XYZ file of C-alpha atoms in Angstrom:
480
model
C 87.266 90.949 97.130
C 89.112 89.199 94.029
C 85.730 90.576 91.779
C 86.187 93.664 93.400
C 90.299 93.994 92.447
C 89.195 92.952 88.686
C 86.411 95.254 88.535
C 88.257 98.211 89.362
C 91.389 96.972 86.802
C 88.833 97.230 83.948
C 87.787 100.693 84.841
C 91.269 102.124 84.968
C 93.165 104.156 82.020
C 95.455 102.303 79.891
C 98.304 104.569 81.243
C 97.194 103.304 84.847
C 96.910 99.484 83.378
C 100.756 100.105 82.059
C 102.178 101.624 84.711
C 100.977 98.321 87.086
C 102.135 95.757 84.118
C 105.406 97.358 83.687
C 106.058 97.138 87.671
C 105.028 93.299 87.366
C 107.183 92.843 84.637
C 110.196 94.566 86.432
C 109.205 92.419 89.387
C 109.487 89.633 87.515
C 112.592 89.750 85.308
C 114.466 90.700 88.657
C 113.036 87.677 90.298
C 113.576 85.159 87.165
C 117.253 86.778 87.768
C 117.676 86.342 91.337
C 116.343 82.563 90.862
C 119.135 81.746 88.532
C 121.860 82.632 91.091
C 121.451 79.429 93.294
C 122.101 77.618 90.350
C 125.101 79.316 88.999
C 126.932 79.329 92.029
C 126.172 75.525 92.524
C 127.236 74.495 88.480
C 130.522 77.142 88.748
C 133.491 77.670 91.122
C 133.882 80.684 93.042
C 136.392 81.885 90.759
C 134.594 81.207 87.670
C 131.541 82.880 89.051
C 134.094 85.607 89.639
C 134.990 85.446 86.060
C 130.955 85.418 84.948
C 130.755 88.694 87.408
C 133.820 90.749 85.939
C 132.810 90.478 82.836
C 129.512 91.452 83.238
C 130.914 94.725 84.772
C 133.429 94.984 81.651
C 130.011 94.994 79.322
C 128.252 97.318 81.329
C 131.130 99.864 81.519
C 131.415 99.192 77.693
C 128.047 99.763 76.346
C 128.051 103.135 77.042
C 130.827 104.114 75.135
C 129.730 101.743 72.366
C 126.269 103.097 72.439
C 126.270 106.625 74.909
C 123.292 105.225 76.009
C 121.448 107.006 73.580
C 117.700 104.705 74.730
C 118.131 106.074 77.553
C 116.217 109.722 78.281
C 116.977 111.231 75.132
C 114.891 108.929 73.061
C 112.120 108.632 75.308
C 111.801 112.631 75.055
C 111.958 112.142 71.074
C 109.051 109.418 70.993
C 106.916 112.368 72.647
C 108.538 115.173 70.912
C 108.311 113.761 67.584
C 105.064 111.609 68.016
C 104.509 112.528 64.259
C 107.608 110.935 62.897
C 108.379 108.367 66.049
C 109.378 105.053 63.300
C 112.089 107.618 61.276
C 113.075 108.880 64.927
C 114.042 105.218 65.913
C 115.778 104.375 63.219
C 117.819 107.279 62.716
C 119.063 106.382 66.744
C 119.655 103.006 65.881
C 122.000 104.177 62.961
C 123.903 106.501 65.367
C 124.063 103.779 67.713
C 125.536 101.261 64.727
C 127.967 104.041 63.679
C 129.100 104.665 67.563
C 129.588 100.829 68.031
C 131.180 99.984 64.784
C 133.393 103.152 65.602
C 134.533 101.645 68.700
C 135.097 97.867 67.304
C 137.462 99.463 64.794
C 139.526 100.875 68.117
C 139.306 97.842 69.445
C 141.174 95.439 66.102
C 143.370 98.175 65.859
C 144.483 96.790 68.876
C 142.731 93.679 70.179
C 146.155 92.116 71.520
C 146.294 94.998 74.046
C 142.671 95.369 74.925
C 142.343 91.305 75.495
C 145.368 91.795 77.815
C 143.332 94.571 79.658
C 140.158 93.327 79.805
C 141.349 89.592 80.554
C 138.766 88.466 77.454
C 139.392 86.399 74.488
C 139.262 87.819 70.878
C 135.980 85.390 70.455
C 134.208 87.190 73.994
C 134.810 90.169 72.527
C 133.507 90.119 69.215
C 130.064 88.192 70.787
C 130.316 91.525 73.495
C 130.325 94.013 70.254
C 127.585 91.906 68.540
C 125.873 92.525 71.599
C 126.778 96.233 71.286
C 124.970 96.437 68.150
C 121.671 94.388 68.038
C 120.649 95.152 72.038
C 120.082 98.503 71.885
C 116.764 97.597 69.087
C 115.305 96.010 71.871
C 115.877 98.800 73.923
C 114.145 101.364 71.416
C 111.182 98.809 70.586
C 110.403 98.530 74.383
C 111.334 102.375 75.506
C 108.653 103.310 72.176
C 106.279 100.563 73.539
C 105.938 102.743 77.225
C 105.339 105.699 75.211
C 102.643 104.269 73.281
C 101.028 102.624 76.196
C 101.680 99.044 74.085
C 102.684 96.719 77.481
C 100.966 93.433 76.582
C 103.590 92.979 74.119
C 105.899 94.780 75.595
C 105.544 92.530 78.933
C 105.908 89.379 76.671
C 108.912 89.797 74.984
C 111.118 91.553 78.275
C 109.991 88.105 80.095
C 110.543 85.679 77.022
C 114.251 87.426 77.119
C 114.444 86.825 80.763
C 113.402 83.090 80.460
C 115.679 82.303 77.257
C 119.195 84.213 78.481
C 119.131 81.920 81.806
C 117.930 78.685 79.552
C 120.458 79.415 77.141
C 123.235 79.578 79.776
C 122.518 76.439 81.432
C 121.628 74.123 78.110
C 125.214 75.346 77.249
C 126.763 74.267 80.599
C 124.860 71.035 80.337
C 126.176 70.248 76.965
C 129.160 71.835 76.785
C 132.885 71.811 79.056
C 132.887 75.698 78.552
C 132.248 76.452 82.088
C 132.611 80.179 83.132
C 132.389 80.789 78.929
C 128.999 78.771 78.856
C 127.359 81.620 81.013
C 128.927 84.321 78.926
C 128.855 83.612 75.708
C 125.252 82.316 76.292
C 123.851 85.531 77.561
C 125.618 87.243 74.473
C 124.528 85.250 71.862
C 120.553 84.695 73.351
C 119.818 88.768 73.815
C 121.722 89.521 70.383
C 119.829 87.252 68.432
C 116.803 88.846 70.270
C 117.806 92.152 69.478
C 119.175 91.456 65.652
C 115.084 90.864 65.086
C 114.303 94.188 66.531
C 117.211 95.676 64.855
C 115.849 94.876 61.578
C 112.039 95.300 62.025
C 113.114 99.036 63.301
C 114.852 99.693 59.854
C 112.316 98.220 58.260
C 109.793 100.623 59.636
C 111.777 103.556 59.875
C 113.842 103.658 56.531
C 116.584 106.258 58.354
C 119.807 105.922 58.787
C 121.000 109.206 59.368
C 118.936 112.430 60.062
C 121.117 115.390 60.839
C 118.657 116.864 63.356
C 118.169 113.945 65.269
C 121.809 112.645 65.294
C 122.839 116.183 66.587
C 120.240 116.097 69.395
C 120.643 112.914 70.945
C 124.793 114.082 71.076
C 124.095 116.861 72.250
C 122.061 115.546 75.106
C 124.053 112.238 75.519
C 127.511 112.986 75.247
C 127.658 115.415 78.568
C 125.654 112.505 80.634
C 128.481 110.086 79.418
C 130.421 110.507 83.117
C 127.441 110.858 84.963
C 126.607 106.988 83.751
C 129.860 105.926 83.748
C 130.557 107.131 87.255
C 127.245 104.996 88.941
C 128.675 102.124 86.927
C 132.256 102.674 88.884
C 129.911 103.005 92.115
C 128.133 99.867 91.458
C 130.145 97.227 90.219
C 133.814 98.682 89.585
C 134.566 96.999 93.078
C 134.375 93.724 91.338
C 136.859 94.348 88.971
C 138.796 95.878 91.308
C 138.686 92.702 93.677
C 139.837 90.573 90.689
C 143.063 92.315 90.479
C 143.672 92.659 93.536
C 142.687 89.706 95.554
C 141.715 87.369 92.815
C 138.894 85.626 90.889
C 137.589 83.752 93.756
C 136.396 86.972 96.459
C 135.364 88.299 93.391
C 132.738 85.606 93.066
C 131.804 85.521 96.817
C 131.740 89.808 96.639
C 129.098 89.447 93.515
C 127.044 86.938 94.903
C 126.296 89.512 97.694
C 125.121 91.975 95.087
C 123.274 89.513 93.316
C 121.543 88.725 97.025
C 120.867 92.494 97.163
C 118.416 92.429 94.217
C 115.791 91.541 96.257
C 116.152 94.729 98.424
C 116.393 96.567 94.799
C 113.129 95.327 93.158
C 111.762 96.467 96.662
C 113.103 99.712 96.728
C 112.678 100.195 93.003
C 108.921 99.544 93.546
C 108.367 102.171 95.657
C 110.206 104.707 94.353
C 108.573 104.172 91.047
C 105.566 104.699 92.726
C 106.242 107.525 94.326
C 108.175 109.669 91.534
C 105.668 110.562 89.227
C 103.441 111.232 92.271
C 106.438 113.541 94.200
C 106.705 115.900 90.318
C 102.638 116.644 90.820
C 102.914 117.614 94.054
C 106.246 119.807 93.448
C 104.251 121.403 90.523
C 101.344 122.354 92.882
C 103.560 123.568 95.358
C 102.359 121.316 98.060
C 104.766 120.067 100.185
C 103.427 118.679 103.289
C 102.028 114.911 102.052
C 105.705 114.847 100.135
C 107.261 114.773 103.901
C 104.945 112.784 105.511
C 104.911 109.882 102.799
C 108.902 110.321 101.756
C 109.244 109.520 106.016
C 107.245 106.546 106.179
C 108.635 105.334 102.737
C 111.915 105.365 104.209
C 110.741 104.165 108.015
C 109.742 101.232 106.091
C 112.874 100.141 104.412
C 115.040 100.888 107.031
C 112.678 98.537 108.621
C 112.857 96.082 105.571
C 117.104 96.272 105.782
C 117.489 95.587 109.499
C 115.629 92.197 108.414
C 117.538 91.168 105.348
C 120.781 91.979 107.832
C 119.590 89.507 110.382
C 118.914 86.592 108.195
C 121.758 87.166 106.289
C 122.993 83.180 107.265
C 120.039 81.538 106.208
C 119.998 83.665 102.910
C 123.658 82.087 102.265
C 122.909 78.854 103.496
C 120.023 78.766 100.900
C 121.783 80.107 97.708
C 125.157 79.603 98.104
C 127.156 76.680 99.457
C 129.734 76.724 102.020
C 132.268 78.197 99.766
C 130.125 81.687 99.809
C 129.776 81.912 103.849
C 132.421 84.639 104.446
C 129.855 86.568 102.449
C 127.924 86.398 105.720
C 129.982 89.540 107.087
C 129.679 91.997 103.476
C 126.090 91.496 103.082
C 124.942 93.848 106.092
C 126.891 96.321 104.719
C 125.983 95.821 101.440
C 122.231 96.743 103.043
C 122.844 99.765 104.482
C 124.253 100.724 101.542
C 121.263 100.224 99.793
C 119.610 101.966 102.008
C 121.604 104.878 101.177
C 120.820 105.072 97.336
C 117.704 104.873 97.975
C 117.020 107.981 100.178
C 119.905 109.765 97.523
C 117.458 108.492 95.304
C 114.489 110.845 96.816
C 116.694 113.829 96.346
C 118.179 113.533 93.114
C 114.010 113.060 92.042
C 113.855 116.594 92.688
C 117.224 117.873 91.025
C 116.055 116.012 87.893
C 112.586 117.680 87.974
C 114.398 120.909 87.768
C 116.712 120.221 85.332
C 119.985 120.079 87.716
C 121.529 117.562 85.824
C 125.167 119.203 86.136
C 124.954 119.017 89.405
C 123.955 115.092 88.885
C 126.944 114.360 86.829
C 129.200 116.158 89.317
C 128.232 114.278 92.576
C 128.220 111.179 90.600
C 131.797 111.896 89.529
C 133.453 112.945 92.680
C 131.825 109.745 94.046
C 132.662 107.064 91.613
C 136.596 108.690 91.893
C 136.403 108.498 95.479
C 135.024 104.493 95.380
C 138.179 104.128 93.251
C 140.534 105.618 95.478
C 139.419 103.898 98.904
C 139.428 100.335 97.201
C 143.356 101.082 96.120
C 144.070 101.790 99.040
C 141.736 99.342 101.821
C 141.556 96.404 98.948
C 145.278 95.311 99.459
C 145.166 95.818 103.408
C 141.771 94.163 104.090
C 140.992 92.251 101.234
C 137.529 91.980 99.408
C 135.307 92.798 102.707
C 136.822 96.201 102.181
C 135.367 96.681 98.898
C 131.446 96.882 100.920
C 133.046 99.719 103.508
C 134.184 101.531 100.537
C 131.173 101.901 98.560
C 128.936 102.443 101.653
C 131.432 105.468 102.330
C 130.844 106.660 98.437
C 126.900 106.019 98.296
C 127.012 108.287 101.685
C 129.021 110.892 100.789
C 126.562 110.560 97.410
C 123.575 111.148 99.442
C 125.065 114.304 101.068
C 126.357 115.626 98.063
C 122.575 115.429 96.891
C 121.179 116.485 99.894
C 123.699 119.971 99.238
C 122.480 120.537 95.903
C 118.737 119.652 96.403
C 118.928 122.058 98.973
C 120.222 125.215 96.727
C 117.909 124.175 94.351
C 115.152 123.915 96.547
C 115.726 127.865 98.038
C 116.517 129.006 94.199
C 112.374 128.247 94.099
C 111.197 129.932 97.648
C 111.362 127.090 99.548
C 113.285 125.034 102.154
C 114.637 121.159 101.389
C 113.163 120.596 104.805
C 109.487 121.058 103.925
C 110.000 118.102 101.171
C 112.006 116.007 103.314
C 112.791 114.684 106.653
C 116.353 114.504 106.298
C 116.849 114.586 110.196
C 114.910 111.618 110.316
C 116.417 109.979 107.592
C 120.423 110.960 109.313
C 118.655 109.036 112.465
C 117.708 105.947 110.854
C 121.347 105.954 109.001
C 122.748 105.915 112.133
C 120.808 103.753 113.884
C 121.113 101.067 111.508
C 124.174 101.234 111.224
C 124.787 100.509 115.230
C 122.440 97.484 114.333
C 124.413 96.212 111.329
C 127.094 95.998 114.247
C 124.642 94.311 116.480
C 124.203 91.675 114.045
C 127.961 90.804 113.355
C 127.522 89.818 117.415
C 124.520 87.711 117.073
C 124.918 86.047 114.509
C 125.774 82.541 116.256
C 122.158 83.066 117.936
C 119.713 81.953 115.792
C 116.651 82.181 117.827
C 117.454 85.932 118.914
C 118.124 86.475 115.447
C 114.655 85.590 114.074
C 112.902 86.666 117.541
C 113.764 90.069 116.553
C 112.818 89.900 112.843
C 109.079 88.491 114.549
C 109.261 91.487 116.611
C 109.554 93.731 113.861
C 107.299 92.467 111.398
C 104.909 92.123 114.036
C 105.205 95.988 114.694
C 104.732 96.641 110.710
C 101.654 94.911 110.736
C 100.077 96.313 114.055
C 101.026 99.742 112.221
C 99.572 99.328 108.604
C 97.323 101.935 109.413
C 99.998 104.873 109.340
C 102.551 103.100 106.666
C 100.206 101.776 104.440
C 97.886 104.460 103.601
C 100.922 106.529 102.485
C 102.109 104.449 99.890
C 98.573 103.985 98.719
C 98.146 108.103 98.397
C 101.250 108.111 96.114
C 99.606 105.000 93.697
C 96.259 106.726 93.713
């Protein structure tokens, strides 16, 4: 069988042989990631792993004003577009990304008194955070040029040598050094900038641009109006922490982002498959054939509502395991924190098709009304509930996301002759929504049980495997 599996890797396309490497690869920097948690959250507090977890939402929000994101979509659509000219194409982006960030440091020491006050960083945080700014984005062109080109061996290498040295970094610093919360920052700064600062030169090296009028006019063009789209998934996905900082303290911020750093799992899952399935779901909407879209998108989603239910009832054990007792009121956000998962991925299915058809207003607007809304609820539940609140409110958000999606898909499905209902099951899907989320109840009540607990998750994987025939054979016509 194991001769077999090789034998039919050799025969396969490069693009095939990239595709599977870069899913490996994602696989794996998301596990090396998830590994490191345990160990964070036994060397740090709760409130300094709260102070780790706001910051890392204060970068995120950040780099897209410092950079607009611009190795993101745009310049993978200029490494095909200008496949004749792809080195001066790179460099020119990396010189509007230097001018952007250097642009926004000058904002910032015009005023760094103010913004440290805001923020809650140090001078010395922030100037590592805008060296960061500057130098990570190379690596992000290098690798974004290295999927175009079909170059993943050494693509591959370098994402996982990042992924090994950030974490290694970190923890030599905590070792060493009575920095604490600042060991974990300023070491996951400093490792992927020095990474980056070699990419940052070898791409103006190679590309001898700085500025090209064209280009630089493009990429703002295309950039600039996506600017609230990514801003407003950032709000959605980790403005809760900040949020819970303010309001409630360092501390439940730690125990809040150790749930969402539990929730990767479900993510590199999810991501899997829908990477799978994406490229697959554009063929089939080009040749018009709608029927294996359903039937697969159905099972696809039969199978992680299947997958969620699971992670809910062992939810405990998973604490237990990573955390210490300090994390165990997490034990009532993470089921939430599921479903909710669950719901960006089947908003996920639609928005496939309102990208493939150029709907990206409509994007930005349900992301927007969304992230404002997350916002809102958290002002007003964070105070009277405290940080458990914060998982109600974005499960609210991600579903009013995924019927906001569901509105525009549809329009744009009947502005080309069709109905949203031969594409998807979204019945089915409103079912399984609501059925887990009587479960996720169920499981705040048997918790204390620990053999009816793990009874059921036998019971259901048990039923997965008696019915690979009808689950698995779908995911394998979207691969093939």
């Amino acid at each position: 069988m194991i001769s077999s599996i090789f034998s039919r890797y050799r025969t396969m396309s490069v693009a095939a042989k990239a595709a599977i490497w870069y899913s490996v690869c994602n696989i794996l920097q998301k596990g090396i990631s998830f590994l490191v948690v345990p160990l964070y959250v036994r060397l740090l507090s709760v409130s300094e792993y709260g102070q780790y977890s706001v910051f890392q939402s204060w970068r995120d929000t950040l780099i897209i004003l410092a950079t607009l994101n611009l190795y993101c979509g745009i310049f993978t659509k200029g490494m095909v577009d200008y496949d004749q000219d792809r080195e001066r194409y790179a460099s020119s982006q990396q010189g509007l990304s230097t001018v952007l960030t250097l642009g926004l440091l000058v904002v910032y020491l015009l005023g760094n008194g103010l913004w440290n006050r805001l923020l809650d960083m140090d001078t010395v945080t922030m100037l590592l955070m805008f060296a960061y700014f500057l130098f990570y984005p190379s690596l992000q062109f290098w690798s974004a040029k290295q999927r175009v080109v079909y170059r993943y061996k050494s693509m591959v290498a370098v994402t996982l040598m990042v992924s090994v040295l950030t974490p290694l970094v970190c923890l030599g610093l905590l070792h060493f050094t009575s920095l604490r919360a600042y060991a974990v920052i300023w070491g996951t700064l400093a490792a992927q900038s020095i990474v980056g600062l070699f990419f940052y030169v070898y791409i103006f090296v190679k590309g001898k641009c700085f500025f090209h009028r064209k280009y630089w006019i493009q990429a703002l063009r295309f950039n600039v109006p996506l600017v609230p789209h990514y801003l407003s998934l950032i709000i959605l996905g980790q403005s809760d922490r900040i949020m819970i900082k303010e309001i409630c303290g360092e501390s439940e911020a730690g125990i809040y982002s150790f749930v969402y750093s539990i929730s990767m799992v479900m993510n590199v899952i999810t991501a899997a498959i829908n990477s799978s399935i994406v490229p697959w779901t554009y063929q089939k909407l080009k040749e018009r054939n709608y029927a294996p879209l359903r039937s697969v998108a159905t099972g696809c989603c039969a199978l992680v509502t299947v997958m969620t239910f699971c992670v809910m009832l062992v939810a405990p054990e998973v604490i237990w395991i990573l955390g210490t007792e300090e994390y165990m009121p997490a034990v009532w956000v993470i089921p939430v924190v599921a479903l909710g998962n669950l719901c960006t991925f089947f908003y996920g299915l639609y928005s496939t098709i309102g990208f493939y058809y150029s709907k990206t207003g409509y994007v930005m607007i349900c992301s927007l009304a969304c992230g404002a809304l997350n916002i809102v609820l958290n002002a007003v539940f964070l105070p009277m509930f405290g940080f458990v609140a914060a998982a109600y409110t974005t499960l609210v958000s991600y579903l009013a996301l995924w019927c906001l999606h569901y509105a525009y898909t549809r329009k744009a499905c009947l502005e080309q002759g069709y109905r949203i209902s031969q594409v998807y099951n979204g019945r089915a899907m409103a079912l399984m929504v609501g059925g887990l989320l009587l479960a996720m109840c169920g499981c705040f009540l048997v918790y204390d049980n620990f053999w009816l607990r793990y009874g059921m998750v036998a019971v259901l994987l048990a039923a997965a495997f008696l019915n690979r025939k009808k689950w698995l054979p779908m995911l394998l016509k979207s691969q093939k």
